[in-house]
mmCIF file of C-alpha atoms and ligand atoms in Angstrom:
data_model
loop_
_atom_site.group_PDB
_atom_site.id
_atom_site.type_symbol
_atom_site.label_atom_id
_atom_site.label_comp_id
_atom_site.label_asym_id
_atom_site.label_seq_id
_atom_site.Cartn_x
_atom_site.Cartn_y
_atom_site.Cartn_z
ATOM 1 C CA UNK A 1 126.550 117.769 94.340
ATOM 2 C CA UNK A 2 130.172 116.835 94.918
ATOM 3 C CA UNK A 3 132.141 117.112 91.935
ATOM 4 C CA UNK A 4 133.300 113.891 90.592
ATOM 5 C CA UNK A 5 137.111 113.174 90.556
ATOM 6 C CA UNK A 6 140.189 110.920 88.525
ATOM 7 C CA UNK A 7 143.448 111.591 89.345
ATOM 8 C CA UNK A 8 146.448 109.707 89.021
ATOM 9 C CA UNK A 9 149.823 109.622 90.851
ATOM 10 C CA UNK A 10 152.767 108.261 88.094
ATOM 11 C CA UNK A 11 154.329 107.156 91.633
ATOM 12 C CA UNK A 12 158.279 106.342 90.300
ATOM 13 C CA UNK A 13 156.706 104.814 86.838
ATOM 14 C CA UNK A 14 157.620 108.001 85.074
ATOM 15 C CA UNK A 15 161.120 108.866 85.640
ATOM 16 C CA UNK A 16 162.044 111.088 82.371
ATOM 17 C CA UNK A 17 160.990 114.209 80.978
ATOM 18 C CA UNK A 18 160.621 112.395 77.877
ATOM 19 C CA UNK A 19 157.982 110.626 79.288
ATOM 20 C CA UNK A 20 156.066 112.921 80.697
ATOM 21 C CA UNK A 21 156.165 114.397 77.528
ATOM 22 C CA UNK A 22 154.262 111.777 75.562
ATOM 23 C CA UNK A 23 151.671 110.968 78.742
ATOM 24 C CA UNK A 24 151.049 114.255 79.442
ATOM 25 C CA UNK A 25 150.758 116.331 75.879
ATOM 26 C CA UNK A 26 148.185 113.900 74.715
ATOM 27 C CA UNK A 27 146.278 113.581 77.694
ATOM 28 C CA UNK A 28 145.513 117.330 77.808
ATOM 29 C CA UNK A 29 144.487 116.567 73.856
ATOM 30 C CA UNK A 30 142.214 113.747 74.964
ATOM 31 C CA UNK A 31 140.500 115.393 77.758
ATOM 32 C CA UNK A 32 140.558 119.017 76.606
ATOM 33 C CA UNK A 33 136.317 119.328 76.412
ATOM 34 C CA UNK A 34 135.622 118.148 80.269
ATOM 35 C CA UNK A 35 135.005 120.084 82.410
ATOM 36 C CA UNK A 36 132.373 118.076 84.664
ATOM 37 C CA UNK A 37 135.258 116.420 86.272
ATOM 38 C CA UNK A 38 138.444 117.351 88.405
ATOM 39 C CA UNK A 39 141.441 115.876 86.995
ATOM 40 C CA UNK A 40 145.013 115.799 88.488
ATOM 41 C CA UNK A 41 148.487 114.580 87.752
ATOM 42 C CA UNK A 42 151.336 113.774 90.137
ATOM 43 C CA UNK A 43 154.635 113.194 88.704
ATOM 44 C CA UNK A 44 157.576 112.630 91.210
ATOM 45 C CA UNK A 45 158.859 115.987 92.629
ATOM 46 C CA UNK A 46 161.458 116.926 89.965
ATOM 47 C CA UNK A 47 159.616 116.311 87.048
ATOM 48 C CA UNK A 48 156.514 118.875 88.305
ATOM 49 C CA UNK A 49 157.745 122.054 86.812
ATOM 50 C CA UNK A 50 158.505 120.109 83.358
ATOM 51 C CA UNK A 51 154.652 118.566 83.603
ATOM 52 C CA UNK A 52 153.103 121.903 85.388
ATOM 53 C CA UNK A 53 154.429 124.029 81.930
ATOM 54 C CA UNK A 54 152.707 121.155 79.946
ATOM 55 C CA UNK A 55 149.316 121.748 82.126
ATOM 56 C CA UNK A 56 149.392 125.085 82.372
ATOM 57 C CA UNK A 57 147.021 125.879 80.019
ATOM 58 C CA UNK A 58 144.804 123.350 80.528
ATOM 59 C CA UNK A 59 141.861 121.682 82.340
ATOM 60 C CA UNK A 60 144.080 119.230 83.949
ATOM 61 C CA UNK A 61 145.498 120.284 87.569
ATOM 62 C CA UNK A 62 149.262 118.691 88.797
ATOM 63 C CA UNK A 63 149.926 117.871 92.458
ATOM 64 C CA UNK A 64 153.325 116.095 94.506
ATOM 65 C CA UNK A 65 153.622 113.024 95.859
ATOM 66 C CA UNK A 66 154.483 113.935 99.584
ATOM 67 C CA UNK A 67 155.496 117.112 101.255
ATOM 68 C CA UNK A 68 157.237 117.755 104.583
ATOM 69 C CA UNK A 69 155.649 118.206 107.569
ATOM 70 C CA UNK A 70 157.660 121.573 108.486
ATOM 71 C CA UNK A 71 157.551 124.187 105.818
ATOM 72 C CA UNK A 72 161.700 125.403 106.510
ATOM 73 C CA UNK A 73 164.219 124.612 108.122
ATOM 74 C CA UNK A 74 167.055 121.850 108.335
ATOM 75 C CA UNK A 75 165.294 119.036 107.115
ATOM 76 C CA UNK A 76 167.963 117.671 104.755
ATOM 77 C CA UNK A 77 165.914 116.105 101.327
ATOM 78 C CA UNK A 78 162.809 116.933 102.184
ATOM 79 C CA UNK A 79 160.554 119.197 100.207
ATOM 80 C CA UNK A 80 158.527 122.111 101.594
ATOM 81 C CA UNK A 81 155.221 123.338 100.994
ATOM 82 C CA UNK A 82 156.056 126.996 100.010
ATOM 83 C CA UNK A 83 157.940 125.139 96.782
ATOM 84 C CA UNK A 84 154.948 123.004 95.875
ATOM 85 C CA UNK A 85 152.734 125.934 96.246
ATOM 86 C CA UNK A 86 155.653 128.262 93.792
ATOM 87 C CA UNK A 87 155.206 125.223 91.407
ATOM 88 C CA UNK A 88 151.471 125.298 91.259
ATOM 89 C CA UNK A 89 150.975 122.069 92.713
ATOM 90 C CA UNK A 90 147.125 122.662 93.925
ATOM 91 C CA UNK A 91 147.340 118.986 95.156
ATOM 92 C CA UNK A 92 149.227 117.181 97.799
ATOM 93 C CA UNK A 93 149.279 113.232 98.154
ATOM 94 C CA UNK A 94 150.203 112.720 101.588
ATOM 95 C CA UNK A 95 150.293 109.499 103.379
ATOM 96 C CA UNK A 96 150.127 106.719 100.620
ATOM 97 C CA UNK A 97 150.622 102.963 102.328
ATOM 98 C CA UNK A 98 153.479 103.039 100.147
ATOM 99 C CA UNK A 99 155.202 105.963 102.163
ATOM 100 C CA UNK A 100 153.399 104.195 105.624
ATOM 101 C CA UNK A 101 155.647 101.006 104.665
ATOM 102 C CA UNK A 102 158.274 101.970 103.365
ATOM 103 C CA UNK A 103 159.407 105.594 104.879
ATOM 104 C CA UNK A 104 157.672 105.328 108.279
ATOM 105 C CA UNK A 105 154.892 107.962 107.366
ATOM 106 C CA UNK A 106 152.750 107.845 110.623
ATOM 107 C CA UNK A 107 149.410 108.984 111.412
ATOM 108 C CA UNK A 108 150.892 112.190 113.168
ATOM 109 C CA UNK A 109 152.519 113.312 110.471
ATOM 110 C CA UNK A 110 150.312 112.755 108.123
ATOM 111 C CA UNK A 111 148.159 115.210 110.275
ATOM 112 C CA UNK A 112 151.018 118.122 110.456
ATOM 113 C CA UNK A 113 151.240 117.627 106.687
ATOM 114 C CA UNK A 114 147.457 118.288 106.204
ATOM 115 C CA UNK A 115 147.473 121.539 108.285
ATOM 116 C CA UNK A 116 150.634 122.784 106.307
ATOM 117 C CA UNK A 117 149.029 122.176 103.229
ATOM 118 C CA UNK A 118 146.123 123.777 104.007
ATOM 119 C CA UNK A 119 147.748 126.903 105.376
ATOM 120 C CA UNK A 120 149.514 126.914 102.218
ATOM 121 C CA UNK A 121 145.745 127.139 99.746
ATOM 122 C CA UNK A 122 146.533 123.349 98.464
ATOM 123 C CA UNK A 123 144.678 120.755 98.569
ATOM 124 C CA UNK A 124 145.718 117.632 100.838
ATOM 125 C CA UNK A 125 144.664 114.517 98.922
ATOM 126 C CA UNK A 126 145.375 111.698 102.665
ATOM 127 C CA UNK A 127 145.198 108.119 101.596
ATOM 128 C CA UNK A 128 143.978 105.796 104.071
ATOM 129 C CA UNK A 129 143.499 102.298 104.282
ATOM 130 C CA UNK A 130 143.425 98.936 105.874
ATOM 131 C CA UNK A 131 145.946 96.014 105.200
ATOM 132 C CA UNK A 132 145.270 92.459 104.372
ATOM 133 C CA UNK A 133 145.914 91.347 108.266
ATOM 134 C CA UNK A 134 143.206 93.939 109.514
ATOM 135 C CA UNK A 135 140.995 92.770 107.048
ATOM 136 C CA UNK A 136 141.111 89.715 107.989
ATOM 137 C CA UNK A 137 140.960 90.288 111.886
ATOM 138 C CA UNK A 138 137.854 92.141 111.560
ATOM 139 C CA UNK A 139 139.583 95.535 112.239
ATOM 140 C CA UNK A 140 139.686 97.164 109.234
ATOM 141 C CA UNK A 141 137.017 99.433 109.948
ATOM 142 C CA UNK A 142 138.990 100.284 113.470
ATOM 143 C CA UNK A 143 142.274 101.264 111.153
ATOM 144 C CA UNK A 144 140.226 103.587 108.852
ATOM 145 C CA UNK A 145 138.376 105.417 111.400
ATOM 146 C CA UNK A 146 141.467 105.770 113.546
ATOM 147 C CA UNK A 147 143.073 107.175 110.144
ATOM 148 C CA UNK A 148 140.129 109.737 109.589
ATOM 149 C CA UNK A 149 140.266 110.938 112.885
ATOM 150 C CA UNK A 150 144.428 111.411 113.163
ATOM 151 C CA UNK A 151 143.514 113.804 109.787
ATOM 152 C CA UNK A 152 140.786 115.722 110.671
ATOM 153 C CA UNK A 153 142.778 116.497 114.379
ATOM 154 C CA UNK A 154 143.378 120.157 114.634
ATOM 155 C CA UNK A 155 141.971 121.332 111.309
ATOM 156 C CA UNK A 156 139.012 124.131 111.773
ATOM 157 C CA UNK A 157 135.757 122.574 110.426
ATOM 158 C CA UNK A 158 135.330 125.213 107.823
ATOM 159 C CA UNK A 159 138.811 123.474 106.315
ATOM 160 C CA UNK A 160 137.368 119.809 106.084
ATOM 161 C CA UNK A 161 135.440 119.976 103.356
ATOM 162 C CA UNK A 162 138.993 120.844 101.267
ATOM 163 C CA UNK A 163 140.277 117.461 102.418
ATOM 164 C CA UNK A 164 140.428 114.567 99.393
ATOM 165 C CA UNK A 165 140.442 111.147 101.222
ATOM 166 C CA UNK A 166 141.799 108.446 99.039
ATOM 167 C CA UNK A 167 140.583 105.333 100.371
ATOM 168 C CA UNK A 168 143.420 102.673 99.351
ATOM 169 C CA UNK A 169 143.124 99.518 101.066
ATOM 170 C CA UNK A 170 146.736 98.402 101.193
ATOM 171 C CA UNK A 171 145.734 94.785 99.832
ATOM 172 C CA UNK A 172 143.996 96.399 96.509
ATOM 173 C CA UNK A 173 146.961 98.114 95.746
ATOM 174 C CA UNK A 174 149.167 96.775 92.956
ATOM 175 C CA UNK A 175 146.927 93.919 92.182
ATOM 176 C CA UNK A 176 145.232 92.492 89.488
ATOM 177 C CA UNK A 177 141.877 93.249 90.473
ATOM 178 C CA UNK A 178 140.796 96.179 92.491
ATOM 179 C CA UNK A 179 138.046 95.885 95.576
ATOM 180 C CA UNK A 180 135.044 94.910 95.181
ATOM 181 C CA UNK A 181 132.599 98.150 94.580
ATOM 182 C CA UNK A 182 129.924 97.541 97.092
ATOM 183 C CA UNK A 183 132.903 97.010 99.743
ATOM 184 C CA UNK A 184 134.132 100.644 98.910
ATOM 185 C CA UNK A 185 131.037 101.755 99.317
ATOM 186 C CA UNK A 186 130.341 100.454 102.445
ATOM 187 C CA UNK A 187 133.731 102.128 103.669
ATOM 188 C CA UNK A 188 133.453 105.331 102.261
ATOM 189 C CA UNK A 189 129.970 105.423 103.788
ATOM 190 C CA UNK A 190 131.547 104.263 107.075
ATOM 191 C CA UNK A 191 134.064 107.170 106.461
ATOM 192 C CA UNK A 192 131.972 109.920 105.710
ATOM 193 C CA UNK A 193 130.263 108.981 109.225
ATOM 194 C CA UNK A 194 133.257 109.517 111.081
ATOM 195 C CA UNK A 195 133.863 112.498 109.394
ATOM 196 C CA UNK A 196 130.271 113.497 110.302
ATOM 197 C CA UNK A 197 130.294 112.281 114.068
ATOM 198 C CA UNK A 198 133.262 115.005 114.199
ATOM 199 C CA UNK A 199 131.941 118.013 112.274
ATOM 200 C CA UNK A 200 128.278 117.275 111.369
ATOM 201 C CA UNK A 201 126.715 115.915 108.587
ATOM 202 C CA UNK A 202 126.364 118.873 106.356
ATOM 203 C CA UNK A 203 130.091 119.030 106.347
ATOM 204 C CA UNK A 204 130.767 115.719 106.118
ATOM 205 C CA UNK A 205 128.100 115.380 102.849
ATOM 206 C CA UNK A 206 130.663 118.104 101.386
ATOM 207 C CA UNK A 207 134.295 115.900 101.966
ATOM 208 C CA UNK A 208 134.774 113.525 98.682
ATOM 209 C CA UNK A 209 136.280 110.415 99.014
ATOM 210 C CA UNK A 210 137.642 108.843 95.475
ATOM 211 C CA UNK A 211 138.866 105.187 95.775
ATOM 212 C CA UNK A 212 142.291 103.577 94.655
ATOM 213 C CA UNK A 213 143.773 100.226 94.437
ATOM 214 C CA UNK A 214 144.164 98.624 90.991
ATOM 215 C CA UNK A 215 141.295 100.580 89.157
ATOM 216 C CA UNK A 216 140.580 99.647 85.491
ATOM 217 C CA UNK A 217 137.996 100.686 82.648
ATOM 218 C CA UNK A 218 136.423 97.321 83.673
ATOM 219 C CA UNK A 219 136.027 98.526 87.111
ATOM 220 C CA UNK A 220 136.006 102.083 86.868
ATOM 221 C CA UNK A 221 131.621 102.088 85.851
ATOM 222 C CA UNK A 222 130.580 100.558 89.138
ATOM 223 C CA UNK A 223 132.272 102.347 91.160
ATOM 224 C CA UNK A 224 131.648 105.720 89.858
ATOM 225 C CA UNK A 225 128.080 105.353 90.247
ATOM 226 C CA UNK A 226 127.918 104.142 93.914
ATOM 227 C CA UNK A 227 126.544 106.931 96.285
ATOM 228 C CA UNK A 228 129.920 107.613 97.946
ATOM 229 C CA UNK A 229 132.471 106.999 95.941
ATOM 230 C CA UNK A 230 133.043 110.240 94.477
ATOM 231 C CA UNK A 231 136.131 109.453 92.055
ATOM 232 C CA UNK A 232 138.638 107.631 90.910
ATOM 233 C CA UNK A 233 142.631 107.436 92.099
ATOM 234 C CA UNK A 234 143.832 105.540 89.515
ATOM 235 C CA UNK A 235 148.151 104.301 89.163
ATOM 236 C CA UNK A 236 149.498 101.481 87.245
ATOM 237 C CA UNK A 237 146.303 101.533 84.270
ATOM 238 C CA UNK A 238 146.503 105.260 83.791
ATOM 239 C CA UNK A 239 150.073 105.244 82.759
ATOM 240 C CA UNK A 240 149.167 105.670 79.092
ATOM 241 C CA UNK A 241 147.366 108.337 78.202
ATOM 242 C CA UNK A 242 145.008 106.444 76.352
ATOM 243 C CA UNK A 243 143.871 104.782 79.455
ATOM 244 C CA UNK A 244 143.431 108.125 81.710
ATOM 245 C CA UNK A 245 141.258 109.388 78.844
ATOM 246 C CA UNK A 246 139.059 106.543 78.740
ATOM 247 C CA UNK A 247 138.597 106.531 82.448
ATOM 248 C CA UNK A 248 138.390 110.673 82.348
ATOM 249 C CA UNK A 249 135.441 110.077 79.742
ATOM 250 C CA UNK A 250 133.944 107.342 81.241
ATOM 251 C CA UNK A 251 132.943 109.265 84.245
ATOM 252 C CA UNK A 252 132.083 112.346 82.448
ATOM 253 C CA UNK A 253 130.028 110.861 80.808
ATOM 254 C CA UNK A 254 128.373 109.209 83.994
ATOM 255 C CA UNK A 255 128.562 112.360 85.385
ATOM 256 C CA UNK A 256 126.700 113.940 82.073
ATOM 257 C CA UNK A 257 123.652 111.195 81.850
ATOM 258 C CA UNK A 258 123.339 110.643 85.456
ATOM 259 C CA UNK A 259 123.641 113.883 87.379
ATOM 260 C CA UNK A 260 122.746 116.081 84.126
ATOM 261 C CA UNK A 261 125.577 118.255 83.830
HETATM 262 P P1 PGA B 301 147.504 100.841 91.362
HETATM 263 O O1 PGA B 301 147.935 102.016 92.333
HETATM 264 O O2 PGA B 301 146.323 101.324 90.569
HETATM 265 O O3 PGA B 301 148.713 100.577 90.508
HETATM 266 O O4 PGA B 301 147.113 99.677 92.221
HETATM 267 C C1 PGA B 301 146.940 102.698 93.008
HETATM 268 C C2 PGA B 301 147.486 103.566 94.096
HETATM 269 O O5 PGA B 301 148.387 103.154 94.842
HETATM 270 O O6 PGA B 301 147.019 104.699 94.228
#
């Protein structure tokens, strides 16, 4: 049984220690009796030692945003693995569509990122995704499998399993309304085929794929219990910690009544 997921990325919402503060002290309150459920925070890079000595104790693990793609060297602002790793980050968002528009984060490297990570014991979280135009074409399905593939190039099979996939199509993101849950499903199903038509199913059956893109409390139930949609990424609605608890309990509880543990 794959263990069910919610994380949450604060993206650049959370810019103070202050802040973090008040999200994260009651959070670990709220969710301090789950443990049926892998939960993450990632602040922006310099708040993570401020919100990892909040989380230390706790059931609630703390990741980064990005990471470079070399892990020295002169590569002026950008932010190496062996730091993430000394900060206990156990999570590593790499290539949200975000960082694809905006900082030219390519497929390639996106994949150097996901070896480096995994060399260095943490987790690489990879969002993929269509946009609205490949949606429309017809071609979505083309983008996401071309995505999976540029991830899963070089890393040994007994390493895939440790991948997160975030699906995020682009055109969810930031709305008012998420996708539609039997549309996720279908694409994490197609997903976890291409996953499988490169390592074989029992690895691929492993690999959990959690879905992002405007997730609410509203939403959050139909998802959870589809087949392959094995957590939640949630951003904007999780930025109180009220919310992150009610979505945190919400699938525990799925978790509890539905898988019995
Ligand atoms: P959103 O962000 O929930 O605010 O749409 C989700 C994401 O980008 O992961």
């Amino acid at each position: 049984m794959r263990k069910k997921i919610v994380g949450s990325s604060w993206k650049m919402h959370i810019t103070t220690k202050s802040e973090v503060d008040v999200l994260a002290m009651d959070i670990v309150e709220g969710v301090k009796d789950i443990s049926n459920v892998d939960m993450f925070l990632i602040p922006t890079f310099p708040l993570i030692d401020h919100l990892a000595n909040i989380l230390s104790d706790s059931n609630v693990a703390w990741g980064a945003q990005n990471m470079a793609f070399a892990d020295y060297g002169a590569y002026t602002g950008e932010v190496p693995a062996p730091t993430l790793a000394q900060l206990g980050c156990t999570v590593i968002e790499l290539g949200h569509a975000e960082r694809r528009a905006n900082f030219n984060e390519s497929d390639h490297s996106v994949n150097k990122k996901v070896k480096l990570c995994l060399d260095y014991k943490m987790t690489p979280l990879v969002c993929i995704g269509e946009t609205k135009a490949e949606k429309d074409d017809g071609v979505g399905n083309v983008r996401v499998k071309t995505q999976v593939l540029w991830t899963l190039d070089g890393v040994k099979p007994e390493d895939v399993d440790k991948i997160i996939f975030a699906y995020e199509p682009v055109w969810a993101i930031g709305q008012s309304e998420g996708a539609n849950a039997d549309y996720v499903e279908d694409m994490h199903r197609f997903i976890r085929y291409v996953i499988a038509s490169e390592v074989g199913n029992d690895i691929a059956q492993s690999v959990r794929i959690i879905y992002g893109g405007s997730v609410k409390l509203e939403s959050a139930y139909e998802l959870i219990s589809k087949k392959n949609i094995d957590g939640l990424f949630t951003g904007r609605f999780a930025l109180t910690a009220k919310n992150y608890i009610a979505i945190a309990a919400l699938v525990s509880k799925y978790v509890q009544e539905k898988e019995g543990n």
